[in-house]
Short mmCIF file of C-alpha atoms and ligand atoms in Angstrom, two decimals:
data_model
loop_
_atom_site.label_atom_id
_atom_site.label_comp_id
_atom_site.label_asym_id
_atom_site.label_seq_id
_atom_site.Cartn_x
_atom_site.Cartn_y
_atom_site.Cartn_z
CA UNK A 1 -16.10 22.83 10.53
CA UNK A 2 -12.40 21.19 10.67
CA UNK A 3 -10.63 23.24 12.77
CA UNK A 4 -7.39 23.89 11.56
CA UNK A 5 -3.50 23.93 12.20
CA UNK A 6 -0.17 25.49 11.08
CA UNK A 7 3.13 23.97 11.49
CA UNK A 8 6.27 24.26 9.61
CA UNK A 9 10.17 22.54 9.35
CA UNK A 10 13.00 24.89 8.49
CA UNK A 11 14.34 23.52 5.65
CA UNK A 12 17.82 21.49 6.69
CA UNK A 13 17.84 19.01 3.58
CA UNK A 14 17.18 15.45 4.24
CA UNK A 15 15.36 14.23 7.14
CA UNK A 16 16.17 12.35 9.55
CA UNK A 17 14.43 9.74 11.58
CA UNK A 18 14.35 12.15 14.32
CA UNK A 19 12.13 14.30 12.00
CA UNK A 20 9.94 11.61 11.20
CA UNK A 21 9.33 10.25 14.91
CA UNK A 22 9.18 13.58 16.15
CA UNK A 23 6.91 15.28 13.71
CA UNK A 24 5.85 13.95 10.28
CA UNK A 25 4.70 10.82 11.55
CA UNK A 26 2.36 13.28 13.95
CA UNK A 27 1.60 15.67 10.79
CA UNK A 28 0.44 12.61 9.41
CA UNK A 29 -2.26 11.58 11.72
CA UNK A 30 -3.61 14.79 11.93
CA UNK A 31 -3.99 15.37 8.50
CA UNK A 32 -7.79 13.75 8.44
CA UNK A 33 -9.12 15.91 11.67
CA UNK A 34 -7.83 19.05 11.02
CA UNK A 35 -7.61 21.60 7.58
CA UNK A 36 -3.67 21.83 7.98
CA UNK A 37 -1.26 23.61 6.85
CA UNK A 38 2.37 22.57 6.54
CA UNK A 39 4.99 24.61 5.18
CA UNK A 40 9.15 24.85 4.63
CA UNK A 41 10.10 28.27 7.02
CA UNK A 42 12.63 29.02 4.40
CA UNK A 43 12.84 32.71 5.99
CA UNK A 44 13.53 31.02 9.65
CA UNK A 45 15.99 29.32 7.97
CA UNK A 46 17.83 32.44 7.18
CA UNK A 47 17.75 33.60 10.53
CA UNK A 48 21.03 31.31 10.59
CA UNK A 49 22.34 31.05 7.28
CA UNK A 50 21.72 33.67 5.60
CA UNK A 51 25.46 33.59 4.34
CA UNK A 52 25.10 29.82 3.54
CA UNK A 53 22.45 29.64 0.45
CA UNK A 54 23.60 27.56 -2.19
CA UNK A 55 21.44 24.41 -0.92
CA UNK A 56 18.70 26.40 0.36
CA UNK A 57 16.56 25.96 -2.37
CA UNK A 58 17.19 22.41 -3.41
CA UNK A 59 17.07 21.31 0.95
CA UNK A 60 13.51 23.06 0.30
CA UNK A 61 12.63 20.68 -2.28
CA UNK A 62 14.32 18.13 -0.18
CA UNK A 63 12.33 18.42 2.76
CA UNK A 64 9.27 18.62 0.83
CA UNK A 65 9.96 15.35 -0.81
CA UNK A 66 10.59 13.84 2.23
CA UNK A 67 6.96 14.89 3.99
CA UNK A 68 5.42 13.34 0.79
CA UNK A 69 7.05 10.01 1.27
CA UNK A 70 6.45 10.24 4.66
CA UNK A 71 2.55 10.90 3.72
CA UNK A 72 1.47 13.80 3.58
CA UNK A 73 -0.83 14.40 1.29
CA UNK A 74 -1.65 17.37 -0.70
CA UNK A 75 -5.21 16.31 -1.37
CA UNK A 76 -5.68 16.47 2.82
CA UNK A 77 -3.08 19.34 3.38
CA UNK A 78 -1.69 22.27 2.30
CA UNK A 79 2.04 21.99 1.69
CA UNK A 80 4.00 25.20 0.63
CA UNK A 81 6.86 27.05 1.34
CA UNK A 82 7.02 29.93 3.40
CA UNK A 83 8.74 32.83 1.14
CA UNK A 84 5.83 32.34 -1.20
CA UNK A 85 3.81 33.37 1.18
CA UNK A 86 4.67 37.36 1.54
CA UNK A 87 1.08 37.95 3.59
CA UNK A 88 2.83 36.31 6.01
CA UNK A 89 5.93 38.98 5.95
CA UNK A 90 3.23 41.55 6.14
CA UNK A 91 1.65 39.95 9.53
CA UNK A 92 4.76 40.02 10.80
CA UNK A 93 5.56 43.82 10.29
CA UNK A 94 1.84 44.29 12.00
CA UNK A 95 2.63 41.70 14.98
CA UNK A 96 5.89 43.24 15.23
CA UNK A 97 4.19 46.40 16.13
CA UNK A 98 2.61 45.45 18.58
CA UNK A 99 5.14 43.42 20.20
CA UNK A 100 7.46 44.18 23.20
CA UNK A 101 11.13 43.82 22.63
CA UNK A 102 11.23 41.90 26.05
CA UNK A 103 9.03 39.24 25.20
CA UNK A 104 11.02 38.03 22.01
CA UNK A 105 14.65 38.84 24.29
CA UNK A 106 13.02 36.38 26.72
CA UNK A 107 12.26 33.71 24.49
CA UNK A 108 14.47 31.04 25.58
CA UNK A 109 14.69 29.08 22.16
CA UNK A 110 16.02 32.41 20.92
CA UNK A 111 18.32 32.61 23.94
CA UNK A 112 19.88 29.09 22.72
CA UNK A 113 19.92 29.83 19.29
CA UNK A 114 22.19 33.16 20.61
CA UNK A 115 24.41 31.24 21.99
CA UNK A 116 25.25 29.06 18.93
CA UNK A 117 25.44 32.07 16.77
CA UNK A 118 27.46 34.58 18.39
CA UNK A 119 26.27 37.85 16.51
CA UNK A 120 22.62 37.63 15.65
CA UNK A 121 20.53 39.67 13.28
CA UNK A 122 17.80 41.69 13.91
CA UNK A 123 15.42 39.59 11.96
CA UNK A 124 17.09 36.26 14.48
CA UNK A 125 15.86 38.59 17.00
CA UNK A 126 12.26 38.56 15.58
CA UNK A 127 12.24 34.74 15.30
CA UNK A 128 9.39 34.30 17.38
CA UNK A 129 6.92 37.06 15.92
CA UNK A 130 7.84 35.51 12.44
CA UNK A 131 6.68 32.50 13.71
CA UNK A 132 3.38 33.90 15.31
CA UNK A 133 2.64 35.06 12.16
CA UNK A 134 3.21 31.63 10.25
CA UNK A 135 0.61 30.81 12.46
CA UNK A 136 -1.85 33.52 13.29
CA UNK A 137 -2.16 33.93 9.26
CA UNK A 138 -3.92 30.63 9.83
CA UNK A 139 -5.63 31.68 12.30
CA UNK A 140 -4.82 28.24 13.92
CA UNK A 141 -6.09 26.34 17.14
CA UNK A 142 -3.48 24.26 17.46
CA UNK A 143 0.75 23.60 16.37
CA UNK A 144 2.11 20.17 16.35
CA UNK A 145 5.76 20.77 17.29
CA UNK A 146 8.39 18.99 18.85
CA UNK A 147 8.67 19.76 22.89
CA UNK A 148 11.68 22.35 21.90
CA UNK A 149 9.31 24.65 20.05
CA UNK A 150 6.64 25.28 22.82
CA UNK A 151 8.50 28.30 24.32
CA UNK A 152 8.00 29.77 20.73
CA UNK A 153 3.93 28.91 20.75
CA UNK A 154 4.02 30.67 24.40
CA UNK A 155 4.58 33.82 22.73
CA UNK A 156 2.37 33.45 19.91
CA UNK A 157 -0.50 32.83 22.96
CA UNK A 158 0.82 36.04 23.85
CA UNK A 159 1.34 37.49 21.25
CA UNK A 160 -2.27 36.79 19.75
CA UNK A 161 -4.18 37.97 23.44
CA UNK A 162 -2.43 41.33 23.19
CA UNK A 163 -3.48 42.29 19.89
CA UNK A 164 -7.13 41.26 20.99
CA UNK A 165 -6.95 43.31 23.82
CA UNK A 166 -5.20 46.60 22.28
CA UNK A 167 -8.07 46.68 19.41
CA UNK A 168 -10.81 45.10 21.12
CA UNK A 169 -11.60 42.17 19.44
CA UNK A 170 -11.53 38.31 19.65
CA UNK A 171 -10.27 38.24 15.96
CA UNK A 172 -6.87 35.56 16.82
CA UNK A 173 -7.25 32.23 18.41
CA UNK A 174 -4.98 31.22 21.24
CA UNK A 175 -3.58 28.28 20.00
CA UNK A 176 -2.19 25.23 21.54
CA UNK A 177 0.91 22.91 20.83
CA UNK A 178 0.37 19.90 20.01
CA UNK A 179 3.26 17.43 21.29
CA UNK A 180 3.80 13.21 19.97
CA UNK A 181 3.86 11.05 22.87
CA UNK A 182 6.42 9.50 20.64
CA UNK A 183 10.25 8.57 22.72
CA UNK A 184 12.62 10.60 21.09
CA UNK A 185 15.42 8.79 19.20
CA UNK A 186 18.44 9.12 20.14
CA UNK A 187 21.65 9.29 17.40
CA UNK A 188 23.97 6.61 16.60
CA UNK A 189 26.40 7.65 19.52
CA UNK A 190 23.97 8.17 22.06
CA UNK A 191 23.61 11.92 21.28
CA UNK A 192 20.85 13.60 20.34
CA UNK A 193 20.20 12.90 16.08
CA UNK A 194 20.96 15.94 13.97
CA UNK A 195 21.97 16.30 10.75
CA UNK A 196 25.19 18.33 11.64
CA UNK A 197 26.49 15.55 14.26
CA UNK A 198 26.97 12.74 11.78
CA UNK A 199 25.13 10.29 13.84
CA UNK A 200 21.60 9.93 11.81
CA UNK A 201 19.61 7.63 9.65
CA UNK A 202 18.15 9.54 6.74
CA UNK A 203 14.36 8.82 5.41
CA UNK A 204 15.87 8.42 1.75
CA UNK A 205 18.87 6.42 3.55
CA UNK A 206 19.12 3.13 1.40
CA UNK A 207 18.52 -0.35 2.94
CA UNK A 208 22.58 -0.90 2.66
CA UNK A 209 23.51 2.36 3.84
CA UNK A 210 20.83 2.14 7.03
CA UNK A 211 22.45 -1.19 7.71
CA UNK A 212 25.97 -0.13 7.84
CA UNK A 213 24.80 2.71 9.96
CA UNK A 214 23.06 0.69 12.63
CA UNK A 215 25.79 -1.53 12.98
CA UNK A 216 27.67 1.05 13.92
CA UNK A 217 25.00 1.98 16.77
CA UNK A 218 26.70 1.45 20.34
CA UNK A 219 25.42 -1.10 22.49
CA UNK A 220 26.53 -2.47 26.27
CA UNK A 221 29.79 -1.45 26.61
CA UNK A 222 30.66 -4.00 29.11
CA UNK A 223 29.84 -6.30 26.60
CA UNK A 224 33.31 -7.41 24.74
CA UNK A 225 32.43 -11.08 23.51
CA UNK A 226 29.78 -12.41 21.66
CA UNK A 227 28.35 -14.58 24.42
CA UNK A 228 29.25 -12.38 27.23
CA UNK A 229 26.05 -12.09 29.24
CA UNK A 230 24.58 -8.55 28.15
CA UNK A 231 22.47 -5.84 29.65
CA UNK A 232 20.23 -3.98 27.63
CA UNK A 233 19.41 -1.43 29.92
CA UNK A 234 23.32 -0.54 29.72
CA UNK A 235 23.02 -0.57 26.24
CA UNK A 236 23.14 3.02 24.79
CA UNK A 237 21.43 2.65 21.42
CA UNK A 238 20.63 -0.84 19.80
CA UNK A 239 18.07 -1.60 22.44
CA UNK A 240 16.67 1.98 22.35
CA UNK A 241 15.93 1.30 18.89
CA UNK A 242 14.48 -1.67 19.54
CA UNK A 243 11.90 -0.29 21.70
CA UNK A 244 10.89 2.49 19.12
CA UNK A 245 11.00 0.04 15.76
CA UNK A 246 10.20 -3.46 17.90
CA UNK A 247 7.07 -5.20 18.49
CA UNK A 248 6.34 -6.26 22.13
CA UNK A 249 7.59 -10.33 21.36
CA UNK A 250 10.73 -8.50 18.86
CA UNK A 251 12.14 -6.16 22.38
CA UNK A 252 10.96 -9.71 24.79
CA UNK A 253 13.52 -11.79 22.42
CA UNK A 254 16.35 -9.02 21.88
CA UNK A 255 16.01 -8.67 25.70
CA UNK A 256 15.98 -11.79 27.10
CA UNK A 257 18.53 -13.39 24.13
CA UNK A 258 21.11 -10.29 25.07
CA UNK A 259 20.57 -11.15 28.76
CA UNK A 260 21.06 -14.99 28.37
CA UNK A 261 24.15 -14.10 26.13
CA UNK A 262 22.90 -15.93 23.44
CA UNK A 263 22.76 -13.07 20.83
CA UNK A 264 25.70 -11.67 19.98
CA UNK A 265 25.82 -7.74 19.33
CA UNK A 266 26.17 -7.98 15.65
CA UNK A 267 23.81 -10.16 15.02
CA UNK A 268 20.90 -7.51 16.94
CA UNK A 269 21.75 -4.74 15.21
CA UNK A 270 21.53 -6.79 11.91
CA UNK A 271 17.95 -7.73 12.81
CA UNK A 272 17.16 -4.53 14.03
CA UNK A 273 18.57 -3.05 10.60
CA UNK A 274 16.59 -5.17 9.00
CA UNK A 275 13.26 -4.27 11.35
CA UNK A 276 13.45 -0.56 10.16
CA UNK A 277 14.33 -0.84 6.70
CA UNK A 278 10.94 -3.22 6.80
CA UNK A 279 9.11 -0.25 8.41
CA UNK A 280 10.58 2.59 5.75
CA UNK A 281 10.05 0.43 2.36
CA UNK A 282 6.65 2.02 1.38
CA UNK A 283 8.04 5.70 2.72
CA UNK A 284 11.33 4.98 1.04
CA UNK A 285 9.29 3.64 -2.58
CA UNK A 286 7.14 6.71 -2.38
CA UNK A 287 10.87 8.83 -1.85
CA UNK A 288 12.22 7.12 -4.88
CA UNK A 289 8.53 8.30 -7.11
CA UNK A 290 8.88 11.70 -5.91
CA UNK A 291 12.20 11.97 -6.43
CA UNK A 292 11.87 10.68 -10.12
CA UNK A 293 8.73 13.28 -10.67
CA UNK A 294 10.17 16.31 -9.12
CA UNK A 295 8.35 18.33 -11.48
CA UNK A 296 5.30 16.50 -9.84
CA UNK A 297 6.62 17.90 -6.11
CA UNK A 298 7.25 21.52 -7.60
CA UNK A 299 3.22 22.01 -9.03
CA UNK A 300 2.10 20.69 -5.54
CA UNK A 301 4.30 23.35 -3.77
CA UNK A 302 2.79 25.88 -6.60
CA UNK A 303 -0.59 24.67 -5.82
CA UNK A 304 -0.25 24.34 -2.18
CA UNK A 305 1.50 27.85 -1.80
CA UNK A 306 -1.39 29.45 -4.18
CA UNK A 307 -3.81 27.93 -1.39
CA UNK A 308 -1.66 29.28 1.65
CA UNK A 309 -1.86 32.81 0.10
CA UNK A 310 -5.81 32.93 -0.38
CA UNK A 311 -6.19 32.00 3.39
CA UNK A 312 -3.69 34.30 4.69
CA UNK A 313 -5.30 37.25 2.12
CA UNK A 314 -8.60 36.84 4.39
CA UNK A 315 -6.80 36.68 7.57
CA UNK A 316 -4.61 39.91 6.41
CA UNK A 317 -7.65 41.73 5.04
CA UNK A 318 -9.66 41.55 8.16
CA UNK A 319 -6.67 42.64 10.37
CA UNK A 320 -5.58 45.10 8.29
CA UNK A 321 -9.88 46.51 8.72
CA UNK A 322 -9.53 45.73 12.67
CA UNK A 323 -6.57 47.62 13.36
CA UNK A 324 -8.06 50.23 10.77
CA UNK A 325 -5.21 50.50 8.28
CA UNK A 326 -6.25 52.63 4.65
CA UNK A 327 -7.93 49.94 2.62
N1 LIG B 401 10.93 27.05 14.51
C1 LIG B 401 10.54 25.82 13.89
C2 LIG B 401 11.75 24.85 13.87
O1 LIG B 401 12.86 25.29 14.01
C3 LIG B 401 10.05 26.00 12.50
C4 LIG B 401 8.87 26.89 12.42
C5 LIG B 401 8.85 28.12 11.82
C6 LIG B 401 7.54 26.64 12.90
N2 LIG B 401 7.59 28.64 11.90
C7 LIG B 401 6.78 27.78 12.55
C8 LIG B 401 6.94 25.58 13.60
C9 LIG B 401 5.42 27.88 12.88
C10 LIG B 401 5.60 25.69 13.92
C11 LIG B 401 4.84 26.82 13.56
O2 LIG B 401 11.54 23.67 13.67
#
């Protein structure tokens, strides 16, 4: 038997390349080995805005749409979104039980997320056990996250060997993060990429808009004129992004062309532009399909959520007998 894995997104709207490098793409070559299940965390996304709704539905369908151009596939994985999910509400008022206050004021995640958000909620506070019980309703071995979210996964470990202990059972698997070797991309500026910094390159980013975006990437400063002898180890993004979206003879030309000073900065990032618009045609084709069948994306949340609450029933069910609730 497949062994299986829960991981979710909250639900920001579009996705950026970030996303994709950092997660989907990993989502995607798991999908085949593992029974998976991938889901919108809606209610984590309300940990932060719960006064800021009026996209959260539609960045829901967003993100969705996204993970199906990417390539997911709802025929190898379960897609749905967390609120329709409500077993998973009720595992968390169990875990939550059983859960020291210290271990979710430690969680350091939560400690940065304080920090952005001055006052924080009491269900911010319970970020982590919400999250445990995303995945303990799975019951699953393993998480693909990005490296940010292991601190999180710590506590589910934890968080799942306690309640074996306190009713005597080996009921919840430990499970493990799974982390992409992949480099992570940087934004435009040199920043980290996020949504909120104005320095990304969306998935459903056009080939004209990606282009006008990269050629606003910065490169070697030093580097004034055209056939000033360049650096590319001094240069902050281009040649980043060459690495990531290049093939081995495509980073050996930008390289050793930028280093004899006879390519010109302009005239890299326009091949570069051109490199990863080649690389997100069929995700970006698929985007425009889904996007034009939106009904089609809605029945495979319906479907995909109807699946997420049969397997969370069974989990709830036999927790619910093992802790020896009134059936
Ligand atoms: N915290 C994750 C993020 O911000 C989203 C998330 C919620 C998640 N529940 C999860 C990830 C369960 C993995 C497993 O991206």
């Amino acid at each position: 038997m497949k062994k299986t894995i829960a991981s979710g997104m909250r639900p920001t709207g579009k996705l950026h390349l970030g996303h994709y490098l950092g997660v989907i793409q990993n989502w995607v070559s798991l999908q085949d080995q593992y029974d998976c299940y991938f889901f919108a965390a809606d209610w984590h996304a309300l940990t932060t805005k719960f006064d800021k709704t009026e996209t959260l539905a539609q960045d829901t369908l967003d993100v969705i749409t996204d993970w199906l151009a990417s390539g997911l596939d709802p025929a190898r994985a379960t897609l749905y979104v967390q609120s329709l999910v409500p077993q998973i509400a009720e595992l968390n008022i169990l875990l939550g039980m059983i859960t020291p206050q210290n271990w979710v004021e430690r969680d350091p995640t939560l400690k940065d997320l304080v920090k952005m958000h001055a006052d924080i909620s009491y269900g911010m506070l319970g970020y982590p056990v919400l999250m445990s019980s995303d995945i303990m309703a799975f019951n699953a071995h393993a998480v693909p996250v990005g490296s940010d979210q292991v601190a999180h996964i710590e506590i589910t470990r934890d968080i799942a060997r306690r309640f074996n202990n306190i009713y005597k059972t080996n009921f919840f698997i430990e499970p493990e993060p799974v982390l992409n070797d992949c480099a992570l991309i940087c934004g435009l500026d040199g920043q980290k990429m996020g949504k909120s910094f104005d320095n990304d390159i969306k998935i459903s980013d056009t080939d004209e808009v990606t282009a006008k975006k990269v050629m606003s990437a910065i490169t070697d400063p030093a580097r004034v004129r055209r056939d000033d002898t360049g650096n590319p180890d001094q240069c902050q993004v281009a040649f980043k992004y060459w690495q990531i979206f290049g093939t081995p003879v495509q980073i050996e030309a930008a390289q050793s062309e930028c280093r004899a000073g006879s390519r010109g900065c302009a005239d890299c990032k326009r091949q570069l532009a051109a490199v990863i618009n080649e690389k997100f045609a069929p995700v970006r084709e698929r985007r425009r399909y889904f996007e034009q069948n939106q009904d089609e994306v809605k029945q495979i949340i319906t479907d995909g959520s109807a699946k997420a609450r049969a397997k969370a029933q069974e989990t709830l069910t036999e927790v619910k007998k093992i802790i020896g609730i009134y059936r």
